[in-house]
Tab-separated table of C-alpha atoms in Angstrom:
chain	number	residue	atom	x	y	z
N	1	MET	CA	-22.251	-17.076	-48.641
N	2	THR	CA	-22.010	-14.400	-45.950
N	3	GLU	CA	-22.606	-10.876	-47.262
N	4	LEU	CA	-19.828	-8.382	-46.607
N	5	ASN	CA	-19.964	-4.690	-45.811
N	6	PRO	CA	-17.074	-2.867	-47.559
N	7	ALA	CA	-16.093	0.296	-45.686
N	8	PHE	CA	-13.610	3.167	-46.013
N	9	VAL	CA	-11.796	3.187	-42.679
N	10	LEU	CA	-9.530	5.812	-41.131
N	11	ARG	CA	-7.131	3.766	-39.017
N	12	SER	CA	-4.812	6.560	-37.907
N	13	VAL	CA	-3.577	9.938	-39.147
N	14	GLN	CA	-3.257	9.807	-42.956
N	15	ASN	CA	-3.727	6.048	-42.861
N	16	VAL	CA	-6.894	4.781	-44.567
N	17	SER	CA	-7.942	1.441	-45.998
N	18	PHE	CA	-10.851	-0.400	-47.579
N	19	GLU	CA	-12.040	-3.150	-45.271
N	20	ASN	CA	-14.759	-5.777	-45.373
N	21	ARG	CA	-16.730	-5.515	-42.164
N	22	GLU	CA	-19.758	-7.341	-40.861
N	23	VAL	CA	-23.138	-6.117	-42.055
N	24	PRO	CA	-24.509	-3.969	-39.196
N	25	THR	CA	-27.667	-5.156	-37.449
N	26	LEU	CA	-30.541	-3.069	-36.105
N	27	ARG	CA	-29.905	-2.001	-32.528
N	28	ASP	CA	-33.583	-1.666	-31.643
N	29	GLU	CA	-37.039	-1.703	-33.225
N	30	TYR	CA	-36.814	1.989	-34.174
N	31	ASP	CA	-33.730	1.587	-36.390
N	32	VAL	CA	-33.414	1.169	-40.149
N	33	ARG	CA	-30.596	-0.196	-42.293
N	34	VAL	CA	-29.747	1.823	-45.380
N	35	HIS	CA	-27.850	0.679	-48.459
N	36	VAL	CA	-25.666	3.763	-48.902
N	37	GLU	CA	-25.387	4.795	-52.561
N	38	GLN	CA	-23.683	8.199	-52.465
N	39	THR	CA	-21.608	10.002	-49.836
N	40	GLY	CA	-20.024	13.444	-49.945
N	41	ILE	CA	-16.621	14.265	-48.488
N	42	CYS	CA	-16.893	16.890	-45.759
N	43	GLY	CA	-14.128	19.113	-44.449
N	44	SER	CA	-14.354	17.237	-41.162
N	45	ASP	CA	-13.435	13.982	-42.944
N	46	VAL	CA	-10.358	15.711	-44.322
N	47	HIS	CA	-9.435	17.143	-40.911
N	48	TYR	CA	-9.647	13.749	-39.217
N	49	TRP	CA	-7.523	12.230	-41.984
N	50	GLN	CA	-4.931	15.021	-41.775
N	51	ARG	CA	-4.718	15.489	-38.017
N	52	GLY	CA	-6.737	12.810	-36.266
N	53	ARG	CA	-8.749	15.315	-34.277
N	54	ILE	CA	-11.120	18.258	-34.345
N	55	GLY	CA	-11.055	20.072	-31.026
N	56	ASP	CA	-11.939	17.624	-28.257
N	57	PHE	CA	-12.883	14.853	-30.686
N	58	VAL	CA	-9.758	12.727	-31.054
N	59	LEU	CA	-9.246	9.622	-33.179
N	60	GLU	CA	-8.211	6.904	-30.723
N	61	SER	CA	-9.386	3.866	-32.691
N	62	PRO	CA	-10.322	3.236	-36.345
N	63	ILE	CA	-13.578	4.758	-37.617
N	64	VAL	CA	-15.484	4.718	-40.896
N	65	LEU	CA	-15.524	8.200	-42.451
N	66	GLY	CA	-18.428	10.017	-44.137
N	67	HIS	CA	-21.710	11.544	-43.000
N	68	GLU	CA	-23.328	13.251	-46.018
N	69	SER	CA	-25.220	10.325	-47.539
N	70	ALA	CA	-28.283	9.015	-49.318
N	71	GLY	CA	-29.395	5.509	-50.179
N	72	THR	CA	-32.178	2.925	-50.109
N	73	VAL	CA	-33.793	1.419	-47.019
N	74	VAL	CA	-33.270	-2.366	-46.942
N	75	GLU	CA	-34.470	-3.206	-43.418
N	76	VAL	CA	-36.752	-1.525	-40.884
N	77	GLY	CA	-37.507	-2.099	-37.220
N	78	ASP	CA	-41.017	-3.045	-36.103
N	79	LYS	CA	-41.760	0.418	-34.683
N	80	VAL	CA	-40.577	2.445	-37.707
N	81	LYS	CA	-43.470	4.356	-39.298
N	82	ASN	CA	-41.964	7.011	-41.566
N	83	VAL	CA	-40.124	4.810	-44.092
N	84	LYS	CA	-40.356	1.283	-45.500
N	85	VAL	CA	-38.089	-1.127	-47.341
N	86	GLY	CA	-37.347	0.211	-50.814
N	87	ASP	CA	-37.706	3.883	-49.914
N	88	ARG	CA	-34.943	6.217	-51.060
N	89	VAL	CA	-33.759	8.468	-48.243
N	90	ALA	CA	-31.295	11.133	-47.162
N	91	ILE	CA	-29.615	10.456	-43.828
N	92	ASP	CA	-29.405	12.917	-40.947
N	93	PRO	CA	-26.003	11.993	-39.465
N	94	GLY	CA	-26.561	13.356	-35.962
N	95	VAL	CA	-28.929	11.479	-33.632
N	96	PRO	CA	-29.365	13.135	-30.202
N	97	CYS	CA	-30.079	11.482	-26.863
N	98	ARG	CA	-33.712	12.758	-26.883
N	99	HIS	CA	-33.709	13.031	-23.066
N	100	CYS	CA	-31.539	16.006	-22.030
N	101	ASP	CA	-32.866	19.523	-21.399
N	102	TYR	CA	-31.784	20.673	-24.864
N	103	CYS	CA	-33.538	17.786	-26.600
N	104	ARG	CA	-36.729	18.271	-24.607
N	105	ALA	CA	-36.673	21.978	-25.497
N	106	GLY	CA	-36.427	21.141	-29.197
N	107	ALA	CA	-32.807	22.290	-29.515
N	108	TYR	CA	-31.488	18.814	-30.242
N	109	ASN	CA	-28.589	20.263	-32.231
N	110	LEU	CA	-27.089	21.332	-28.885
N	111	CYS	CA	-27.285	17.865	-27.327
N	112	ALA	CA	-23.911	16.953	-25.824
N	113	ASP	CA	-24.594	13.242	-26.266
N	114	THR	CA	-25.382	13.306	-29.970
N	115	VAL	CA	-24.134	10.286	-31.893
N	116	PHE	CA	-22.736	11.930	-35.026
N	117	ALA	CA	-21.530	9.799	-37.909
N	118	ALA	CA	-17.755	9.819	-38.518
N	119	THR	CA	-17.051	11.642	-35.261
N	120	PRO	CA	-14.843	9.594	-32.909
N	121	PRO	CA	-15.681	7.050	-31.675
N	122	TRP	CA	-18.676	6.636	-34.005
N	123	ASP	CA	-18.512	5.084	-37.470
N	124	GLY	CA	-19.694	7.037	-40.492
N	125	THR	CA	-21.544	6.272	-43.701
N	126	LEU	CA	-18.725	5.478	-46.155
N	127	GLN	CA	-19.739	1.830	-46.061
N	128	LYS	CA	-22.221	-0.281	-47.987
N	129	TYR	CA	-24.721	-0.491	-45.121
N	130	TYR	CA	-25.399	1.978	-42.326
N	131	VAL	CA	-27.813	1.649	-39.401
N	132	VAL	CA	-29.525	4.793	-38.102
N	133	ALA	CA	-32.674	5.787	-36.213
N	134	GLY	CA	-35.586	5.598	-38.647
N	135	ASP	CA	-36.877	9.077	-37.859
N	136	TYR	CA	-33.495	10.490	-38.879
N	137	THR	CA	-33.972	9.387	-42.474
N	138	TYR	CA	-35.924	11.556	-44.901
N	139	LEU	CA	-37.652	10.507	-48.106
N	140	ILE	CA	-36.230	11.944	-51.316
N	141	PRO	CA	-38.372	12.228	-54.477
N	142	ASP	CA	-38.042	9.921	-57.468
N	143	HIS	CA	-36.601	12.662	-59.657
N	144	MET	CA	-33.737	13.319	-57.206
N	145	SER	CA	-30.557	11.336	-57.721
N	146	ALA	CA	-28.750	9.706	-54.817
N	147	GLU	CA	-25.894	12.137	-55.433
N	148	ASP	CA	-28.241	15.091	-54.966
N	149	GLY	CA	-29.762	13.320	-51.978
N	150	ALA	CA	-26.346	13.200	-50.331
N	151	LEU	CA	-26.260	16.992	-50.569
N	152	VAL	CA	-29.464	17.383	-48.557
N	153	GLU	CA	-27.606	17.406	-45.230
N	154	PRO	CA	-25.092	20.192	-46.039
N	155	VAL	CA	-27.657	22.210	-48.014
N	156	ALA	CA	-30.015	22.022	-45.029
N	157	VAL	CA	-27.455	24.023	-43.050
N	158	ALA	CA	-27.602	26.877	-45.576
N	159	VAL	CA	-31.403	26.704	-45.761
N	160	GLN	CA	-31.661	26.943	-41.983
N	161	ASN	CA	-29.272	29.913	-41.948
N	162	CYS	CA	-31.531	31.723	-44.429
N	163	LYS	CA	-34.599	30.798	-42.393
N	164	VAL	CA	-33.119	32.007	-39.113
N	165	ALA	CA	-31.878	35.215	-40.745
N	166	GLY	CA	-35.325	35.866	-42.225
N	167	LEU	CA	-34.035	36.267	-45.777
N	168	ARG	CA	-36.649	37.227	-48.367
N	169	GLY	CA	-36.569	38.280	-51.995
N	170	GLY	CA	-36.152	42.001	-52.589
N	171	GLN	CA	-34.368	42.753	-49.326
N	172	THR	CA	-31.455	45.176	-49.113
N	173	VAL	CA	-28.251	43.479	-47.990
N	174	LEU	CA	-25.072	45.248	-46.901
N	175	VAL	CA	-21.903	43.149	-46.620
N	176	PHE	CA	-18.808	44.450	-44.828
N	177	GLY	CA	-15.646	42.554	-45.568
N	178	PRO	CA	-14.294	42.199	-49.115
N	179	SER	CA	-11.278	44.126	-50.300
N	180	PRO	CA	-12.050	47.088	-52.610
N	181	ALA	CA	-11.193	45.015	-55.686
N	182	GLU	CA	-13.296	42.070	-54.507
N	183	ALA	CA	-16.208	44.339	-53.647
N	184	GLU	CA	-16.135	45.980	-57.080
N	185	ALA	CA	-15.889	42.595	-58.806
N	186	THR	CA	-18.787	41.206	-56.769
N	187	ALA	CA	-20.925	44.252	-57.474
N	188	ALA	CA	-20.172	44.030	-61.195
N	189	ALA	CA	-20.978	40.324	-61.335
N	190	LEU	CA	-24.305	40.777	-59.548
N	191	SER	CA	-25.229	43.790	-61.656
N	192	GLU	CA	-24.553	41.825	-64.844
N	193	SER	CA	-26.654	38.864	-63.718
N	194	GLY	CA	-29.701	40.409	-65.346
N	195	ASN	CA	-31.950	40.234	-62.299
N	196	GLY	CA	-32.410	43.990	-62.090
N	197	VAL	CA	-31.125	44.200	-58.525
N	198	PRO	CA	-29.116	47.373	-57.832
N	199	VAL	CA	-25.628	46.645	-56.514
N	200	LYS	CA	-23.005	49.116	-55.377
N	201	ALA	CA	-19.591	48.856	-53.712
N	202	TYR	CA	-18.518	51.268	-50.968
N	203	ARG	CA	-15.210	51.661	-49.202
N	204	CYS	CA	-14.591	52.319	-45.522
N	205	ASP	CA	-12.300	51.363	-42.669
N	206	VAL	CA	-14.286	49.188	-40.249
N	207	ARG	CA	-11.983	50.306	-37.438
N	208	ASN	CA	-13.475	53.791	-37.795
N	209	SER	CA	-16.992	53.918	-36.358
N	210	GLY	CA	-17.741	57.187	-38.136
N	211	GLU	CA	-16.847	55.792	-41.558
N	212	VAL	CA	-18.924	52.679	-40.953
N	213	ALA	CA	-21.973	54.705	-39.915
N	214	SER	CA	-21.589	56.995	-42.934
N	215	VAL	CA	-21.413	54.101	-45.394
N	216	MET	CA	-24.359	52.377	-43.708
N	217	GLU	CA	-26.535	55.455	-44.080
N	218	ALA	CA	-25.409	56.034	-47.678
N	219	ALA	CA	-26.138	52.460	-48.725
N	220	THR	CA	-29.543	52.570	-47.063
N	221	GLU	CA	-30.420	55.763	-48.903
N	222	GLU	CA	-28.892	55.042	-52.320
N	223	VAL	CA	-29.469	51.306	-52.757
N	224	GLY	CA	-32.126	50.312	-50.294
N	225	GLY	CA	-34.655	53.017	-50.999
N	226	ARG	CA	-34.277	54.372	-47.470
N	227	ARG	CA	-34.636	50.911	-45.964
N	228	LEU	CA	-32.078	48.412	-44.694
N	229	ASP	CA	-32.921	44.744	-44.158
N	230	ILE	CA	-29.741	42.729	-43.636
N	231	VAL	CA	-26.164	43.526	-42.648
N	232	VAL	CA	-23.342	40.988	-42.755
N	233	ALA	CA	-20.371	41.869	-40.530
N	234	ASN	CA	-17.779	39.937	-42.492
N	235	ALA	CA	-14.645	42.096	-42.288
N	236	GLY	CA	-11.668	40.330	-40.778
N	237	ILE	CA	-7.965	39.621	-40.907
N	238	ALA	CA	-6.007	36.515	-39.987
N	239	ASP	CA	-2.498	35.810	-38.811
N	240	TYR	CA	-0.458	32.745	-38.043
N	241	ALA	CA	2.299	33.286	-35.480
N	242	PRO	CA	3.408	31.860	-32.121
N	243	ALA	CA	1.856	33.706	-29.183
N	244	LEU	CA	5.270	34.240	-27.572
N	245	GLU	CA	6.397	36.183	-30.638
N	246	TYR	CA	3.237	38.201	-31.188
N	247	ALA	CA	3.885	41.947	-31.451
N	248	GLU	CA	1.664	44.376	-29.560
N	249	ASP	CA	0.694	46.381	-32.646
N	250	LYS	CA	-0.308	43.239	-34.549
N	251	PHE	CA	-2.419	42.019	-31.630
N	252	ARG	CA	-4.209	45.359	-31.308
N	253	ASP	CA	-4.828	45.468	-35.060
N	254	MET	CA	-6.307	41.974	-34.976
N	255	LEU	CA	-8.803	42.983	-32.287
N	256	ASP	CA	-9.476	46.344	-33.917
N	257	VAL	CA	-10.575	44.789	-37.210
N	258	ASN	CA	-12.092	41.481	-36.142
N	259	PHE	CA	-13.857	42.561	-32.962
N	260	ASN	CA	-14.150	46.352	-32.887
N	261	GLY	CA	-14.995	46.444	-36.594
N	262	ALA	CA	-17.723	43.870	-36.088
N	263	PHE	CA	-19.199	45.911	-33.248
N	264	TRP	CA	-19.144	49.229	-35.141
N	265	THR	CA	-20.823	47.522	-38.093
N	266	ALA	CA	-23.537	46.041	-35.899
N	267	GLN	CA	-24.052	49.263	-33.970
N	268	ALA	CA	-24.501	51.339	-37.134
N	269	ALA	CA	-26.978	48.803	-38.498
N	270	ALA	CA	-28.916	48.577	-35.238
N	271	LYS	CA	-29.418	52.345	-35.132
N	272	ILE	CA	-31.091	52.180	-38.540
N	273	PHE	CA	-33.130	49.113	-37.583
N	274	GLU	CA	-34.312	50.820	-34.394
N	275	ARG	CA	-35.343	53.883	-36.390
N	276	GLN	CA	-37.261	51.740	-38.881
N	277	PHE	CA	-38.914	49.778	-36.086
N	278	LYS	CA	-40.097	52.875	-34.239
N	279	ALA	CA	-41.442	54.315	-37.503
N	280	GLY	CA	-43.891	51.419	-37.617
N	281	GLY	CA	-44.436	48.487	-39.924
N	282	ASP	CA	-42.009	45.636	-40.422
N	283	GLY	CA	-38.829	47.532	-39.642
N	284	ARG	CA	-36.962	44.734	-37.901
N	285	GLY	CA	-33.653	43.830	-39.576
N	286	SER	CA	-31.062	41.065	-39.480
N	287	ILE	CA	-27.409	41.230	-38.447
N	288	ILE	CA	-25.172	38.296	-39.341
N	289	PHE	CA	-21.680	38.086	-37.850
N	290	THR	CA	-18.959	35.961	-39.421
N	291	ALA	CA	-16.859	34.387	-36.683
N	292	SER	CA	-14.895	31.163	-37.172
N	293	VAL	CA	-14.854	27.550	-36.113
N	294	SER	CA	-11.626	28.624	-34.378
N	295	ALA	CA	-13.780	30.668	-31.999
N	296	ILE	CA	-15.142	27.415	-30.639
N	297	LEU	CA	-12.242	24.987	-30.830
N	298	VAL	CA	-8.464	25.081	-31.160
N	299	ASN	CA	-7.303	23.852	-34.544
N	300	VAL	CA	-4.159	21.971	-33.603
N	301	PRO	CA	-1.401	22.689	-34.566
N	302	GLN	CA	-2.270	26.153	-35.906
N	303	LYS	CA	-0.591	28.937	-33.926
N	304	GLN	CA	-3.296	31.588	-34.075
N	305	ALA	CA	-4.237	32.428	-30.494
N	306	ALA	CA	-4.893	36.104	-31.283
N	307	TYR	CA	-7.200	35.258	-34.179
N	308	ASN	CA	-9.037	32.614	-32.158
N	309	ALA	CA	-9.590	35.033	-29.275
N	310	SER	CA	-10.859	37.817	-31.545
N	311	LYS	CA	-13.397	35.487	-33.172
N	312	ALA	CA	-14.493	34.036	-29.823
N	313	ALA	CA	-15.274	37.598	-28.760
N	314	VAL	CA	-17.450	38.004	-31.862
N	315	VAL	CA	-19.457	34.900	-30.939
N	316	HIS	CA	-20.243	36.228	-27.465
N	317	LEU	CA	-20.938	39.701	-28.852
N	318	ALA	CA	-23.565	38.200	-31.140
N	319	LYS	CA	-25.169	36.322	-28.242
N	320	SER	CA	-25.300	39.479	-26.133
N	321	LEU	CA	-26.719	41.712	-28.867
N	322	SER	CA	-29.332	39.133	-29.843
N	323	VAL	CA	-30.860	39.703	-26.407
N	324	GLU	CA	-30.267	43.442	-26.056
N	325	TRP	CA	-31.596	44.322	-29.533
N	326	VAL	CA	-34.328	41.697	-29.764
N	327	ASP	CA	-37.071	44.272	-30.495
N	328	TRP	CA	-35.594	45.592	-33.737
N	329	ALA	CA	-32.841	43.198	-34.832
N	330	ARG	CA	-32.444	39.476	-35.363
N	331	VAL	CA	-28.782	38.757	-34.553
N	332	ASN	CA	-27.004	35.559	-35.598
N	333	CYS	CA	-23.442	34.365	-35.998
N	334	VAL	CA	-21.943	31.820	-38.398
N	335	SER	CA	-18.642	30.077	-37.683
N	336	PRO	CA	-17.222	28.644	-40.919
N	337	GLY	CA	-14.124	26.527	-41.281
N	338	PHE	CA	-11.124	27.236	-43.492
N	339	ILE	CA	-12.071	28.967	-46.754
N	340	ALA	CA	-9.405	29.435	-49.411
N	341	THR	CA	-9.564	33.207	-49.902
N	342	ASP	CA	-6.744	35.342	-51.271
N	343	SER	CA	-5.795	36.465	-47.764
N	344	LYS	CA	-5.436	32.857	-46.620
N	345	PHE	CA	-3.301	31.975	-49.625
N	346	ARG	CA	-0.966	34.890	-48.929
N	347	LEU	CA	-0.727	34.013	-45.262
N	348	TRP	CA	-0.474	30.242	-45.252
N	349	ARG	CA	0.802	29.253	-48.693
N	350	PRO	CA	3.533	27.025	-47.162
N	351	SER	CA	0.856	25.175	-45.191
N	352	LEU	CA	-1.750	24.684	-47.921
N	353	THR	CA	-1.175	20.939	-47.933
N	354	MET	CA	-2.670	20.869	-44.434
N	355	TYR	CA	-6.064	21.835	-45.839
């Protein structure tokens, strides 16, 4: 009897089905076939189901969803050295070309020809068997469940962010962004956690460079013991309106908070980092900007040109400052997708079903 390969297939927008497909075969002697045991649902899976596209990646033919997976190796190519049949593994869903300038420089995450699971036109891992390059599978320990193994891929993103930002225990972190109530609640929760870490909430208008600088200095003195390690420029506002109807004052306010506020925050932090650096020792600090996935792609059909432009400016600001301030500051930028905060609920409550 021929073995089947049940798969969860996205056929078109909001049209999915379970289908029995052929068991995939190894494409070359470096591939492995994995019996997939657990798969997480990523926001990208939801976006493709809801809209059939993410930026330039458009669903034009059916694909299997899923890319956060773990399972057991059931077949290996002759040249595979890192795993064997029976090994339990987590799957890296993005396999680069290995030949372009980015790949040869070690920045394979920037490869334009990456084959990424569940990204049109490539099939994903929500199927019984999945074939992938052997060196893009990673052994998981016996005590780790397949469910936890499926979380390795998304958790790796957070781990890398911490690594790039140089996060260490005992550092002083200053976060610009929450509302006064949210800041107080966060400070209270952290203070009550019993870890002995001092936490304090401050209030300032990020549009005012003087207020930002004053709060930065106060936090460094009162909480950080005259030292600042990390600053997160997270303040921002969002709006959802057609560009033809956008009022001048709303557009200026969007840029003033999202872009100008980010710059004033970074500038105030960099002045302290420069001072620490010139004083000797390990005075270099980290600045982390929060931009948005909308800075990189257009989320059709959202009408948010002003927001997208303001966040795109933040991305390029981070790139520029990472070079200009390289001696005393490590500058990075994260671009998250939709996060259900109070401001989003107030703004887009009629459209929540889209997310």
